[in-house]
Coordinates of C-alpha atoms in Angstrom, one line a residue:
M1 CA -2.9 -47.1 -19.0
A2 CA -2.9 -47.0 -15.1
A3 CA -5.3 -44.8 -13.5
S4 CA -3.7 -41.7 -11.9
T5 CA -4.2 -41.2 -8.2
P6 CA -6.6 -38.4 -7.3
P7 CA -5.3 -35.4 -5.5
R8 CA -5.2 -35.5 -1.7
E9 CA -7.4 -32.4 -1.6
D10 CA -10.0 -34.2 -3.6
I11 CA -10.0 -37.2 -1.4
V12 CA -10.4 -35.0 1.7
M13 CA -13.4 -33.3 0.0
E14 CA -15.0 -36.7 -0.9
D15 CA -14.6 -37.8 2.7
E16 CA -16.2 -34.6 3.8
E17 CA -19.2 -35.0 1.4
Q18 CA -19.8 -38.6 2.7
R19 CA -20.1 -37.6 6.4
P20 CA -23.6 -36.9 7.8
P21 CA -24.8 -33.4 7.1
L22 CA -24.9 -32.3 10.7
T23 CA -21.3 -33.4 11.3
R24 CA -19.7 -31.7 8.4
A25 CA -17.5 -28.5 8.9
L26 CA -19.5 -25.2 8.6
L27 CA -17.5 -24.0 5.7
H28 CA -14.9 -25.4 3.4
R29 CA -13.0 -23.9 0.5
S30 CA -13.9 -25.4 -2.8
A31 CA -11.1 -27.6 -4.3
T32 CA -8.9 -25.8 -6.7
N33 CA -9.6 -26.5 -10.3
N34 CA -6.6 -28.2 -11.8
I35 CA -7.4 -26.8 -15.3
S36 CA -5.9 -23.4 -15.8
Q37 CA -8.6 -20.7 -16.0
V38 CA -7.5 -17.5 -17.7
A39 CA -9.6 -14.4 -17.5
M40 CA -9.0 -12.0 -20.5
V41 CA -9.3 -8.4 -19.4
G42 CA -8.2 -6.0 -22.0
S43 CA -5.0 -7.6 -23.4
K44 CA -3.3 -8.9 -20.2
A45 CA -3.9 -12.5 -19.2
C46 CA -3.6 -13.8 -15.7
P47 CA -4.7 -17.1 -14.1
I48 CA -7.2 -16.5 -11.5
E49 CA -9.6 -18.3 -9.2
S50 CA -13.1 -17.1 -8.3
L51 CA -13.9 -17.3 -4.7
D52 CA -17.3 -17.8 -3.0
Y53 CA -17.8 -15.6 0.1
E54 CA -21.4 -16.3 0.6
I55 CA -22.9 -18.8 3.0
I56 CA -26.3 -20.3 2.3
E57 CA -27.9 -19.7 5.7
N58 CA -30.8 -22.2 5.5
D59 CA -32.5 -24.3 8.1
L60 CA -29.9 -27.1 7.7
F61 CA -27.1 -24.6 8.3
D62 CA -28.8 -23.3 11.4
Q63 CA -29.5 -26.7 12.8
N64 CA -25.9 -27.7 12.1
W65 CA -24.6 -24.7 14.2
R66 CA -27.2 -25.4 17.0
T67 CA -26.3 -29.2 17.3
R68 CA -22.6 -28.5 17.8
A69 CA -21.2 -28.7 21.3
K70 CA -20.8 -25.6 23.3
A71 CA -17.1 -26.1 23.5
D72 CA -16.9 -26.1 19.7
Q73 CA -18.7 -22.8 19.4
V74 CA -16.5 -21.2 22.1
R75 CA -13.4 -22.4 20.5
Y76 CA -14.4 -21.0 17.1
V77 CA -14.8 -17.6 18.6
V78 CA -11.9 -17.8 20.7
L79 CA -9.7 -18.8 17.9
K80 CA -10.8 -15.9 15.8
W81 CA -9.8 -13.4 18.6
T82 CA -6.6 -15.1 19.2
F83 CA -5.7 -15.0 15.5
C84 CA -6.4 -11.3 15.5
F85 CA -4.1 -10.8 18.4
A86 CA -1.3 -12.9 16.9
I87 CA -1.8 -11.0 13.5
G88 CA -1.5 -7.8 15.3
I89 CA 1.7 -9.0 17.2
L90 CA 3.5 -10.3 14.1
T91 CA 2.6 -7.3 11.9
G92 CA 3.8 -4.9 14.4
V93 CA 7.1 -6.7 14.9
V94 CA 7.6 -7.0 11.1
G95 CA 6.7 -3.3 10.7
F96 CA 9.3 -2.2 13.2
L97 CA 12.0 -4.5 11.7
I98 CA 11.4 -3.0 8.3
N99 CA 11.7 0.6 9.6
L100 CA 14.7 -0.4 11.7
A101 CA 16.5 -2.0 8.8
V102 CA 15.8 0.9 6.4
E103 CA 16.9 3.7 8.9
N104 CA 20.1 1.8 9.5
V105 CA 21.0 0.8 6.0
A106 CA 20.1 4.0 4.4
G107 CA 21.6 5.9 7.5
L108 CA 25.0 4.2 7.1
K109 CA 25.0 4.8 3.3
H110 CA 24.2 8.6 3.8
S111 CA 26.7 9.0 6.7
A112 CA 29.4 7.4 4.5
V113 CA 28.7 9.8 1.7
S114 CA 28.6 12.9 4.0
T115 CA 32.0 11.9 5.5
L116 CA 33.6 11.6 2.0
M117 CA 31.9 14.9 0.9
E118 CA 33.5 16.7 3.9
S119 CA 36.9 15.4 2.8
S120 CA 36.4 16.8 -0.7
S121 CA 36.3 13.3 -2.2
Y122 CA 33.4 14.0 -4.4
W123 CA 33.8 11.4 -7.1
T124 CA 34.4 8.7 -4.4
A125 CA 31.3 9.9 -2.6
F126 CA 29.3 9.6 -5.9
F127 CA 30.5 6.1 -6.7
V128 CA 29.8 4.9 -3.3
F129 CA 26.3 6.4 -3.3
A130 CA 25.5 5.2 -6.8
G131 CA 27.2 1.8 -6.3
T132 CA 25.3 1.1 -3.1
N133 CA 22.0 2.1 -4.6
L134 CA 22.6 -0.1 -7.6
A135 CA 23.6 -3.2 -5.5
L136 CA 20.5 -2.8 -3.2
L137 CA 18.0 -2.4 -6.1
L138 CA 19.6 -5.3 -8.0
F139 CA 19.4 -7.6 -5.1
A140 CA 15.7 -6.7 -4.5
T141 CA 14.9 -7.1 -8.2
A142 CA 16.7 -10.5 -8.4
I143 CA 15.1 -12.2 -5.4
T144 CA 11.7 -10.8 -6.6
A145 CA 12.1 -12.1 -10.2
S146 CA 13.7 -15.5 -9.3
I147 CA 11.8 -16.5 -6.1
S148 CA 8.4 -14.7 -6.0
P149 CA 7.3 -12.4 -8.8
A150 CA 4.0 -12.0 -6.9
A151 CA 5.9 -9.9 -4.3
G152 CA 6.6 -7.1 -6.9
G153 CA 4.9 -3.7 -6.7
S154 CA 2.8 -2.6 -3.7
G155 CA 0.6 -5.6 -3.4
I156 CA -2.4 -3.4 -2.7
P157 CA -4.1 -4.2 -6.1
E158 CA -3.8 -8.0 -5.4
V159 CA -5.2 -7.5 -1.9
K160 CA -8.0 -5.6 -3.3
A161 CA -8.8 -8.1 -5.9
Y162 CA -8.7 -11.0 -3.4
L163 CA -11.2 -9.2 -1.0
N164 CA -13.6 -8.7 -3.9
G165 CA -13.6 -12.3 -4.8
V166 CA -10.6 -13.0 -7.1
D167 CA -7.5 -15.1 -6.0
A168 CA -4.4 -15.1 -8.0
P169 CA -1.6 -17.6 -7.6
N170 CA 1.0 -17.3 -4.8
I171 CA 0.0 -13.8 -3.7
F172 CA -0.2 -14.8 0.0
S173 CA 2.3 -17.6 0.1
L174 CA 5.2 -17.9 2.6
K175 CA 7.9 -17.1 0.1
T176 CA 6.0 -14.1 -1.2
L177 CA 6.0 -12.8 2.4
A178 CA 9.6 -13.3 2.8
V179 CA 10.5 -11.6 -0.5
K180 CA 8.1 -8.8 0.2
V181 CA 9.9 -7.9 3.5
I182 CA 13.5 -8.4 2.4
G183 CA 13.0 -6.8 -1.0
N184 CA 11.2 -3.8 0.3
I185 CA 14.0 -3.1 2.7
A186 CA 16.6 -3.2 -0.1
A187 CA 14.4 -1.1 -2.6
V188 CA 13.6 1.7 -0.1
S189 CA 17.2 1.9 1.1
S190 CA 18.4 2.2 -2.4
S191 CA 17.1 5.9 -2.6
L192 CA 14.6 4.7 -5.3
H193 CA 11.5 6.9 -5.0
V194 CA 9.3 4.2 -3.4
G195 CA 7.8 3.7 0.0
K196 CA 6.9 1.0 2.6
A197 CA 3.2 1.5 3.0
G198 CA 1.8 -0.6 0.2
P199 CA 4.2 -3.5 0.9
M200 CA 3.2 -3.4 4.5
V201 CA -0.4 -3.8 3.6
H202 CA 0.5 -6.8 1.6
T203 CA 2.7 -8.1 4.3
G204 CA 0.0 -7.8 6.9
A205 CA -2.5 -9.6 4.5
C206 CA 0.1 -12.5 3.8
I207 CA 0.5 -13.0 7.6
A208 CA -3.3 -13.2 8.1
A209 CA -3.8 -15.4 5.1
I210 CA -1.2 -17.9 6.3
F211 CA -3.1 -18.1 9.7
G212 CA -6.4 -18.5 7.8
Q213 CA -5.0 -21.4 5.8
G214 CA -3.8 -23.1 9.0
G215 CA -0.2 -22.8 8.0
S216 CA 1.4 -23.9 4.8
R217 CA 0.5 -27.2 3.2
K218 CA 3.6 -27.1 0.9
Y219 CA 6.0 -27.2 3.9
G220 CA 3.8 -29.4 6.1
L221 CA 2.9 -26.7 8.5
T222 CA -0.8 -27.3 8.7
W223 CA -3.0 -28.5 11.7
R224 CA -6.2 -30.3 11.4
W225 CA -7.8 -28.5 14.5
L226 CA -7.8 -25.3 12.3
R227 CA -10.3 -26.7 9.8
Y228 CA -12.8 -24.0 10.7
F229 CA -10.8 -21.4 9.1
K230 CA -9.8 -23.2 5.9
N231 CA -12.6 -21.5 3.9
D232 CA -13.0 -18.5 1.7
R233 CA -15.1 -16.4 4.0
D234 CA -13.1 -16.8 7.3
R235 CA -9.8 -16.3 5.2
R236 CA -11.2 -13.1 3.7
D237 CA -12.0 -11.7 7.0
L238 CA -8.5 -12.4 8.3
V239 CA -7.0 -10.8 5.3
T240 CA -9.0 -7.7 5.7
I241 CA -7.8 -7.5 9.2
G242 CA -4.3 -8.1 8.3
A243 CA -4.4 -5.4 5.5
G244 CA -5.7 -2.8 8.1
A245 CA -2.9 -3.9 10.4
G246 CA -0.4 -3.4 7.7
V247 CA -1.4 0.3 7.3
T248 CA -1.2 0.7 11.1
A249 CA 2.4 -0.7 11.0
A250 CA 3.3 1.7 8.3
F251 CA 1.9 4.8 9.6
R252 CA 1.2 4.3 13.3
A253 CA -2.4 5.0 12.3
P254 CA -4.8 2.4 13.9
V255 CA -8.0 4.2 13.1
G256 CA -6.8 5.0 9.7
G257 CA -5.9 1.4 9.1
V258 CA -9.5 0.2 9.8
L259 CA -10.9 2.9 7.6
F260 CA -8.4 2.1 4.8
A261 CA -9.5 -1.5 4.6
L262 CA -13.1 -0.4 4.8
E263 CA -13.0 2.4 2.1
S264 CA -10.4 1.2 -0.3
L265 CA -10.2 -2.6 -0.1
C266 CA -13.4 -4.4 0.8
S267 CA -16.8 -4.7 -0.9
W268 CA -18.2 -6.6 2.1
W269 CA -18.1 -5.5 5.8
R270 CA -19.8 -6.6 8.9
S271 CA -19.9 -5.0 12.5
A272 CA -18.1 -8.1 14.0
L273 CA -15.3 -7.5 11.4
L274 CA -15.1 -3.9 12.5
W275 CA -14.6 -4.9 16.1
R276 CA -11.8 -7.5 15.3
S277 CA -10.0 -5.2 12.9
F278 CA -10.0 -2.3 15.4
F279 CA -8.7 -4.7 18.1
T280 CA -5.9 -5.9 15.8
T281 CA -4.8 -2.3 14.7
A282 CA -4.7 -1.3 18.5
V283 CA -2.4 -4.3 19.2
V284 CA -0.1 -3.2 16.3
A285 CA -0.1 0.4 17.7
V286 CA 0.8 -0.9 21.3
V287 CA 3.6 -3.2 19.8
L288 CA 5.2 -0.2 17.9
R289 CA 5.0 2.0 20.9
L290 CA 6.8 -0.5 23.0
F291 CA 9.6 -0.9 20.4
I292 CA 10.0 2.9 20.1
D293 CA 10.4 3.1 23.8
L294 CA 13.1 0.5 23.7
C295 CA 15.0 2.2 21.1
G296 CA 14.9 5.5 22.9
T297 CA 18.0 4.6 24.7
G298 CA 20.0 4.6 21.6
S299 CA 20.3 0.8 21.3
C300 CA 18.8 0.6 17.8
G301 CA 21.6 2.2 15.9
M302 CA 20.4 5.1 13.6
F303 CA 16.8 4.5 14.4
G304 CA 15.9 7.9 15.5
K305 CA 13.3 9.2 18.1
G306 CA 11.0 10.3 15.2
G307 CA 11.0 6.9 13.6
L308 CA 8.0 5.1 12.1
V309 CA 6.9 8.1 10.1
M310 CA 5.2 10.2 12.9
Y311 CA 5.4 13.9 11.7
D312 CA 4.4 15.6 14.9
V313 CA 3.5 19.2 14.2
S314 CA 1.3 19.9 17.3
T315 CA 4.0 20.7 19.9
L316 CA 5.7 23.6 18.2
F317 CA 4.3 26.8 16.8
D318 CA 0.7 26.3 17.7
D319 CA 0.0 29.9 16.6
L320 CA 1.2 29.0 13.2
M321 CA -1.3 26.3 12.8
T322 CA -4.3 28.9 12.6
Y323 CA -6.3 29.8 9.7
H324 CA -9.0 32.2 8.8
L325 CA -11.9 32.5 6.2
K326 CA -9.8 34.5 3.8
D327 CA -7.6 31.3 3.4
I328 CA -10.4 29.3 2.0
P329 CA -9.6 30.3 -1.7
T330 CA -6.0 29.1 -1.2
V331 CA -7.1 25.7 0.1
I332 CA -9.6 25.4 -2.9
L333 CA -6.7 26.2 -5.3
I334 CA -4.6 23.6 -3.6
G335 CA -7.2 21.0 -4.0
V336 CA -8.0 21.8 -7.7
I337 CA -4.3 21.8 -8.7
G338 CA -3.6 18.7 -6.7
A339 CA -6.5 16.9 -8.6
L340 CA -5.1 17.9 -11.9
L341 CA -1.7 16.7 -10.9
G342 CA -3.0 13.5 -9.6
A343 CA -5.0 12.7 -12.7
L344 CA -2.0 13.4 -14.9
Y345 CA 0.1 11.3 -12.5
N346 CA -2.3 8.3 -12.9
F347 CA -2.2 8.8 -16.8
L348 CA 1.5 8.8 -17.1
M349 CA 1.9 6.0 -14.6
K350 CA -0.5 3.7 -16.6
N351 CA 1.4 4.3 -19.9
V352 CA 4.9 3.9 -18.3
L353 CA 3.7 0.7 -16.7
R354 CA 2.6 -0.6 -20.1
I355 CA 6.1 0.1 -21.5
Y356 CA 7.8 -1.6 -18.5
N357 CA 5.6 -4.6 -18.9
V358 CA 6.9 -5.1 -22.4
I359 CA 10.4 -4.9 -21.1
N360 CA 9.8 -7.1 -18.2
E361 CA 8.1 -9.8 -20.2
R362 CA 11.4 -10.6 -22.0
G363 CA 12.9 -12.2 -19.0
R364 CA 15.0 -11.7 -15.9
V365 CA 17.9 -10.2 -17.8
H366 CA 15.8 -7.4 -19.0
Q367 CA 14.3 -6.9 -15.7
L368 CA 17.6 -6.5 -14.1
L369 CA 18.8 -4.1 -16.9
L370 CA 15.6 -2.0 -16.4
A371 CA 16.3 -1.8 -12.6
A372 CA 19.8 -0.9 -13.3
A373 CA 19.0 2.0 -15.7
V374 CA 16.4 3.3 -13.3
S375 CA 18.9 3.2 -10.4
I376 CA 21.7 4.8 -12.2
L377 CA 19.5 7.6 -13.5
T378 CA 18.1 8.3 -10.1
S379 CA 21.5 8.3 -8.4
C380 CA 22.9 10.7 -11.0
C381 CA 20.0 13.1 -10.5
L382 CA 19.9 12.9 -6.7
F383 CA 23.6 13.6 -6.5
G384 CA 24.0 15.9 -9.4
L385 CA 21.1 18.4 -8.9
P386 CA 22.2 19.7 -5.5
W387 CA 25.4 21.0 -7.0
F388 CA 23.1 23.7 -8.8
A389 CA 21.5 24.7 -5.4
P390 CA 22.7 27.6 -3.6
C391 CA 24.4 27.3 -0.1
R392 CA 22.5 28.8 2.7
P393 CA 23.6 29.9 6.3
C394 CA 22.5 27.6 9.0
P395 CA 19.5 29.0 10.9
T396 CA 20.3 30.4 14.2
E397 CA 16.8 31.6 15.4
P398 CA 15.2 29.7 18.3
G399 CA 13.0 26.9 17.2
A400 CA 14.7 26.2 13.9
P401 CA 14.6 22.4 13.0
N402 CA 17.0 20.7 15.3
G403 CA 18.7 24.0 15.8
S404 CA 21.8 23.4 13.8
C405 CA 23.1 22.1 10.4
G406 CA 24.9 19.1 12.1
S407 CA 21.7 17.2 12.4
L408 CA 21.8 13.9 10.4
N409 CA 18.2 13.9 9.3
R410 CA 17.7 17.7 8.9
F411 CA 20.4 19.6 6.9
R412 CA 23.2 18.3 4.6
Q413 CA 26.3 20.3 4.2
F414 CA 27.1 18.6 0.9
H415 CA 29.8 20.8 -0.8
C416 CA 28.9 24.0 1.1
P417 CA 31.4 25.7 3.5
P418 CA 31.1 25.3 7.3
D419 CA 28.0 26.7 9.0
H420 CA 26.2 26.5 5.7
Y421 CA 23.7 23.8 4.2
N422 CA 22.3 22.7 0.9
D423 CA 18.6 22.7 1.0
L424 CA 18.2 20.5 -2.1
A425 CA 20.7 17.9 -0.7
S426 CA 18.8 17.9 2.5
L427 CA 15.8 16.6 0.8
F428 CA 17.5 14.3 -1.9
L429 CA 20.0 12.7 0.4
N430 CA 17.6 11.5 3.0
I431 CA 15.1 8.7 3.2
N432 CA 11.5 9.7 2.2
D433 CA 10.2 9.8 5.8
D434 CA 12.9 12.4 6.9
A435 CA 12.4 14.5 3.8
I436 CA 8.6 14.6 4.6
R437 CA 9.4 15.4 8.1
N438 CA 11.5 18.3 7.0
L439 CA 8.7 19.8 4.6
Y440 CA 6.0 19.3 7.3
T441 CA 8.0 21.3 10.0
T442 CA 6.4 24.6 10.9
G443 CA 8.3 27.8 11.3
T444 CA 10.6 27.1 8.5
N445 CA 9.4 29.5 5.7
D446 CA 12.8 30.7 4.9
V447 CA 14.6 27.4 5.0
Y448 CA 14.1 26.4 1.3
H449 CA 14.8 28.3 -1.9
P450 CA 12.0 28.4 -4.5
G451 CA 14.3 27.1 -7.1
S452 CA 15.1 24.1 -4.9
M453 CA 11.5 23.5 -4.4
I454 CA 10.7 23.4 -8.2
A455 CA 13.6 21.1 -8.9
F456 CA 12.7 18.7 -6.1
F457 CA 9.1 18.8 -7.2
I458 CA 9.8 17.9 -10.8
A459 CA 12.3 15.2 -9.8
S460 CA 10.1 13.6 -7.2
Y461 CA 7.0 13.7 -9.6
I462 CA 9.0 12.0 -12.5
F463 CA 10.9 9.5 -10.3
G464 CA 7.7 8.4 -8.5
I465 CA 6.4 7.4 -12.0
L466 CA 9.6 5.8 -13.3
S467 CA 10.3 3.8 -10.1
Y468 CA 7.2 1.9 -9.5
G469 CA 7.4 -0.3 -12.5
V470 CA 10.7 -1.9 -11.5
V471 CA 10.3 -5.7 -10.4
A472 CA 10.8 -5.1 -6.7
P473 CA 8.5 -4.6 -3.7
S474 CA 7.6 -0.9 -3.7
G475 CA 4.9 1.3 -2.5
L476 CA 3.1 4.5 -3.9
F477 CA 1.8 6.0 -0.7
V478 CA 4.9 7.7 0.7
P479 CA 6.2 9.0 -2.6
I480 CA 2.8 10.6 -3.3
I481 CA 2.9 12.2 0.2
L482 CA 6.3 13.6 -0.5
T483 CA 5.5 14.9 -3.9
G484 CA 2.4 16.6 -2.5
A485 CA 4.3 18.1 0.3
T486 CA 6.7 19.7 -2.1
Y487 CA 4.0 21.0 -4.3
G488 CA 2.2 22.5 -1.3
R489 CA 5.4 24.2 -0.2
L490 CA 5.9 25.6 -3.7
V491 CA 2.4 27.0 -3.8
A492 CA 2.9 28.6 -0.5
M493 CA 6.1 30.3 -1.8
L494 CA 4.3 31.4 -5.0
L495 CA 1.6 33.0 -3.1
G496 CA 4.0 34.9 -0.9
N497 CA 2.2 37.7 1.0
H498 CA -1.1 36.8 -0.5
S499 CA -1.5 34.1 2.2
D500 CA -0.8 34.0 5.8
L501 CA -0.7 30.2 6.1
D502 CA 2.4 28.6 7.4
H503 CA 4.4 26.7 4.7
G504 CA 4.5 23.6 6.7
L505 CA 0.7 23.7 7.0
V506 CA 0.4 24.1 3.2
A507 CA 2.7 21.2 2.6
I508 CA 0.2 19.0 4.6
L509 CA -2.6 20.2 2.6
G510 CA -0.6 19.5 -0.6
S511 CA -0.1 16.0 0.4
A512 CA -3.7 15.6 1.1
S513 CA -4.8 17.0 -2.2
F514 CA -2.1 14.9 -4.2
L515 CA -3.3 11.8 -2.3
G516 CA -7.0 12.5 -3.1
G517 CA -6.1 13.1 -6.8
T518 CA -4.2 9.8 -7.2
L519 CA -5.7 7.4 -4.7
R520 CA -9.3 8.8 -4.7
M521 CA -9.8 8.1 -1.0
T522 CA -11.3 10.6 1.5
V523 CA -12.1 9.4 5.0
S524 CA -9.2 7.0 5.4
V525 CA -6.6 9.5 4.0
C526 CA -8.0 12.3 6.2
V527 CA -7.7 10.2 9.3
I528 CA -4.3 8.9 8.5
I529 CA -3.0 12.4 7.8
L530 CA -4.3 13.6 11.2
E531 CA -2.8 10.6 13.0
L532 CA 0.5 11.2 11.2
T533 CA 0.6 15.0 12.1
N534 CA -1.0 14.6 15.6
N535 CA -2.9 17.7 15.1
L536 CA -6.8 17.9 15.0
L537 CA -6.8 21.6 14.1
L538 CA -6.0 20.5 10.4
L539 CA -9.3 18.6 10.2
P540 CA -11.6 21.1 8.4
L541 CA -9.0 22.0 5.9
V542 CA -7.9 18.4 5.2
M543 CA -11.5 17.3 4.7
L544 CA -12.2 20.3 2.3
V545 CA -9.0 19.7 0.2
L546 CA -9.8 16.0 -0.1
L547 CA -13.4 16.3 -1.1
I548 CA -12.2 18.9 -3.8
S549 CA -9.4 16.9 -5.2
K550 CA -11.2 13.6 -5.4
T551 CA -14.3 15.2 -7.1
V552 CA -12.4 17.0 -9.7
A553 CA -9.9 14.1 -10.5
D554 CA -12.8 11.6 -10.9
S555 CA -13.9 13.4 -13.9
F556 CA -10.6 12.4 -15.8
N557 CA -9.8 8.8 -14.8
S558 CA -9.9 6.1 -12.2
S559 CA -7.8 5.5 -9.0
I560 CA -4.2 4.5 -9.5
Y561 CA -4.9 1.1 -7.9
D562 CA -7.9 0.5 -10.1
L563 CA -5.7 1.2 -13.1
I564 CA -3.0 -1.2 -12.0
L565 CA -5.7 -3.8 -11.4
Q566 CA -6.8 -3.5 -15.1
L567 CA -3.1 -3.7 -16.2
K568 CA -2.6 -6.8 -14.1
G569 CA -5.7 -8.5 -15.7
L570 CA -7.5 -9.0 -12.4
P571 CA -11.3 -8.7 -12.8
H572 CA -12.7 -6.1 -10.5
L573 CA -16.3 -4.6 -10.6
D574 CA -17.2 -1.3 -9.0
G575 CA -19.6 -1.4 -6.3
H576 CA -22.0 0.8 -8.3
A577 CA -22.8 0.0 -11.9
E578 CA -22.9 2.7 -14.6
P579 CA -26.5 4.2 -15.0
Y580 CA -26.9 3.0 -18.5
T581 CA -26.6 -0.6 -17.4
R582 CA -30.0 -0.4 -15.6
Q583 CA -31.5 -0.3 -19.1
L584 CA -29.7 -3.4 -20.3
A585 CA -31.2 -6.9 -20.6
V586 CA -29.3 -10.2 -20.5
G587 CA -29.6 -10.5 -24.2
D588 CA -27.9 -7.2 -24.7
V589 CA -24.6 -8.4 -23.2
V590 CA -24.6 -12.3 -23.9
A591 CA -23.1 -13.1 -27.3
G592 CA -24.8 -15.9 -29.3
P593 CA -25.3 -18.4 -30.5
L594 CA -24.8 -20.6 -27.3
R595 CA -22.1 -23.2 -27.6
T596 CA -22.1 -26.2 -25.4
G597 CA -19.1 -28.1 -26.6
C598 CA -16.6 -29.0 -23.7
Q599 CA -13.0 -29.7 -23.7
G600 CA -11.2 -30.8 -20.6
G601 CA -14.2 -30.1 -18.4
I602 CA -14.6 -26.4 -19.4
P603 CA -16.9 -25.1 -22.1
V604 CA -15.0 -24.0 -25.1
G605 CA -16.0 -20.5 -26.5
C606 CA -18.6 -20.0 -23.8
H607 CA -19.2 -16.5 -22.6
F608 CA -19.7 -15.8 -18.9
V609 CA -21.0 -12.6 -17.5
L610 CA -19.6 -11.1 -14.3
C611 CA -22.3 -9.5 -12.3
S612 CA -22.1 -7.0 -9.4
S613 CA -24.7 -7.1 -6.7
N614 CA -26.4 -3.7 -6.1
F615 CA -28.8 -4.2 -3.2
D616 CA -30.8 -7.3 -4.3
V617 CA -30.5 -6.8 -8.1
K618 CA -27.9 -8.3 -10.2
I619 CA -26.4 -5.8 -12.7
C620 CA -24.2 -7.2 -15.4
T621 CA -21.4 -4.8 -16.4
K622 CA -18.6 -6.8 -17.9
K623 CA -18.1 -9.9 -20.1
V624 CA -15.1 -12.2 -19.5
K625 CA -14.2 -15.1 -21.9
L626 CA -12.7 -18.3 -20.5
Y627 CA -10.5 -20.5 -22.5

């Protein structure tokens, strides 16, 4: 039998090993093992690759670095900053294009439906609404299932796993990037209760990973002079920077993007990485600002002046943004209830995703049928529930939102007579960003009926759970913000005269409490909310409600991203081990007897223990079996 030709990657590695030690590249990525390694976590199997981010900084390494020419060292540093600049530019452009496409596609759909409703063509309006939603979601599901299944979902669990040393197949490939962008535009425009933030984090990470890989070897787009960055450690740093840039592109929150990557994604951080990440997010913010100014002349179709999810509540009704000591019990109540709702949300989401997984594993036909069922159910509820909401006269007092019912993104007339609006339709028949902007607006305590708020809260809570498991690029961040804002408004209405807090302010606190109860983040969420609302007066209340909601919710279950990590079968260890593990010895967690038989280069039946480093002590917490 003729000998098989060794892979090109192995030949490159052999040539690298034969070079003198001082002339080798500083770092190189280990050759991919051709034998499938399957990590068994729970009952879900996923092929993974373990990454080595550590550098052995010994005398040989130091001598290798010192003997390099000054030009090589300068090029290494300059290239890193150049890559950060390029990542910021591209992520900002992609983020703007996603928002521009969603605003125009969804805007055209809602404009057509409103026109048909005004002419009393109710059934035609429903079929246009439901048919457009179904076509958009089926398109997003079809391209995701057939081209790149790794692009489904938000992508944040995959990015988090990668930044903690686990690489899954195709999560940062070029086709995953393309499907992520196009599929997310279609999914968000289909009135599905999903958002753009999570996919934007994955998009920024994909852009950065492609840079770190020096292009794409599959399509012949690699360059030899980028060999310094073809290693796990540099690629990890670039992916971290790209993830932070993605948050900035989603929320126009540069500081929040850096803190999100630091608090939620990474387990390793350096001061140099902080500088580069902050520089990249600043570039993204500048790029978005430039595009918003260009669109201010009306040359971007239905992309409005308030695009890119800035909910500015600082310029109007500053007197309504005040609070007193007597309002602290209300804030505590919001935090506790938000924590309970968030913990229940995570529990229900985990069980629904298990059911969806059984359906999706049966093939593409079942994936499309599931997406169609969710889309039809969503469209029927979004179009049907507003018929039970009362018609309300248009606000005429000075300072009302946009001043009239004729605003595209504020009020919907739906089936109501002239000079009246349907408050529930104004929330349902809008994209999520505009609905959040409506709920955050101050001075609108009498705009929404309590019954409409109850119906919208229940619907957004349920559809947020049902929508995420569809095989399409979808995010959780924005739907959680919207559900929390609705819950905050509802609490403010129920309290009535017992609280003097403005309903828009309480809506912001409701979003913060629900985010803390589901995502279990504090610092980054606090900064993101402050950058979104452009009001520092909210800082004490937002901090308090986040601390309460996270503390209470942690006693029930884990973060929603950690739960999804477990369902996906991606190994992930917490930064701090459980206290009882400090009393364990190696013999307590390693099964015996030891087997040394090998098959195909991998030990058969051998048990490997994953350890998490806590200071300088290795603490073993979970056992993984490799086949």
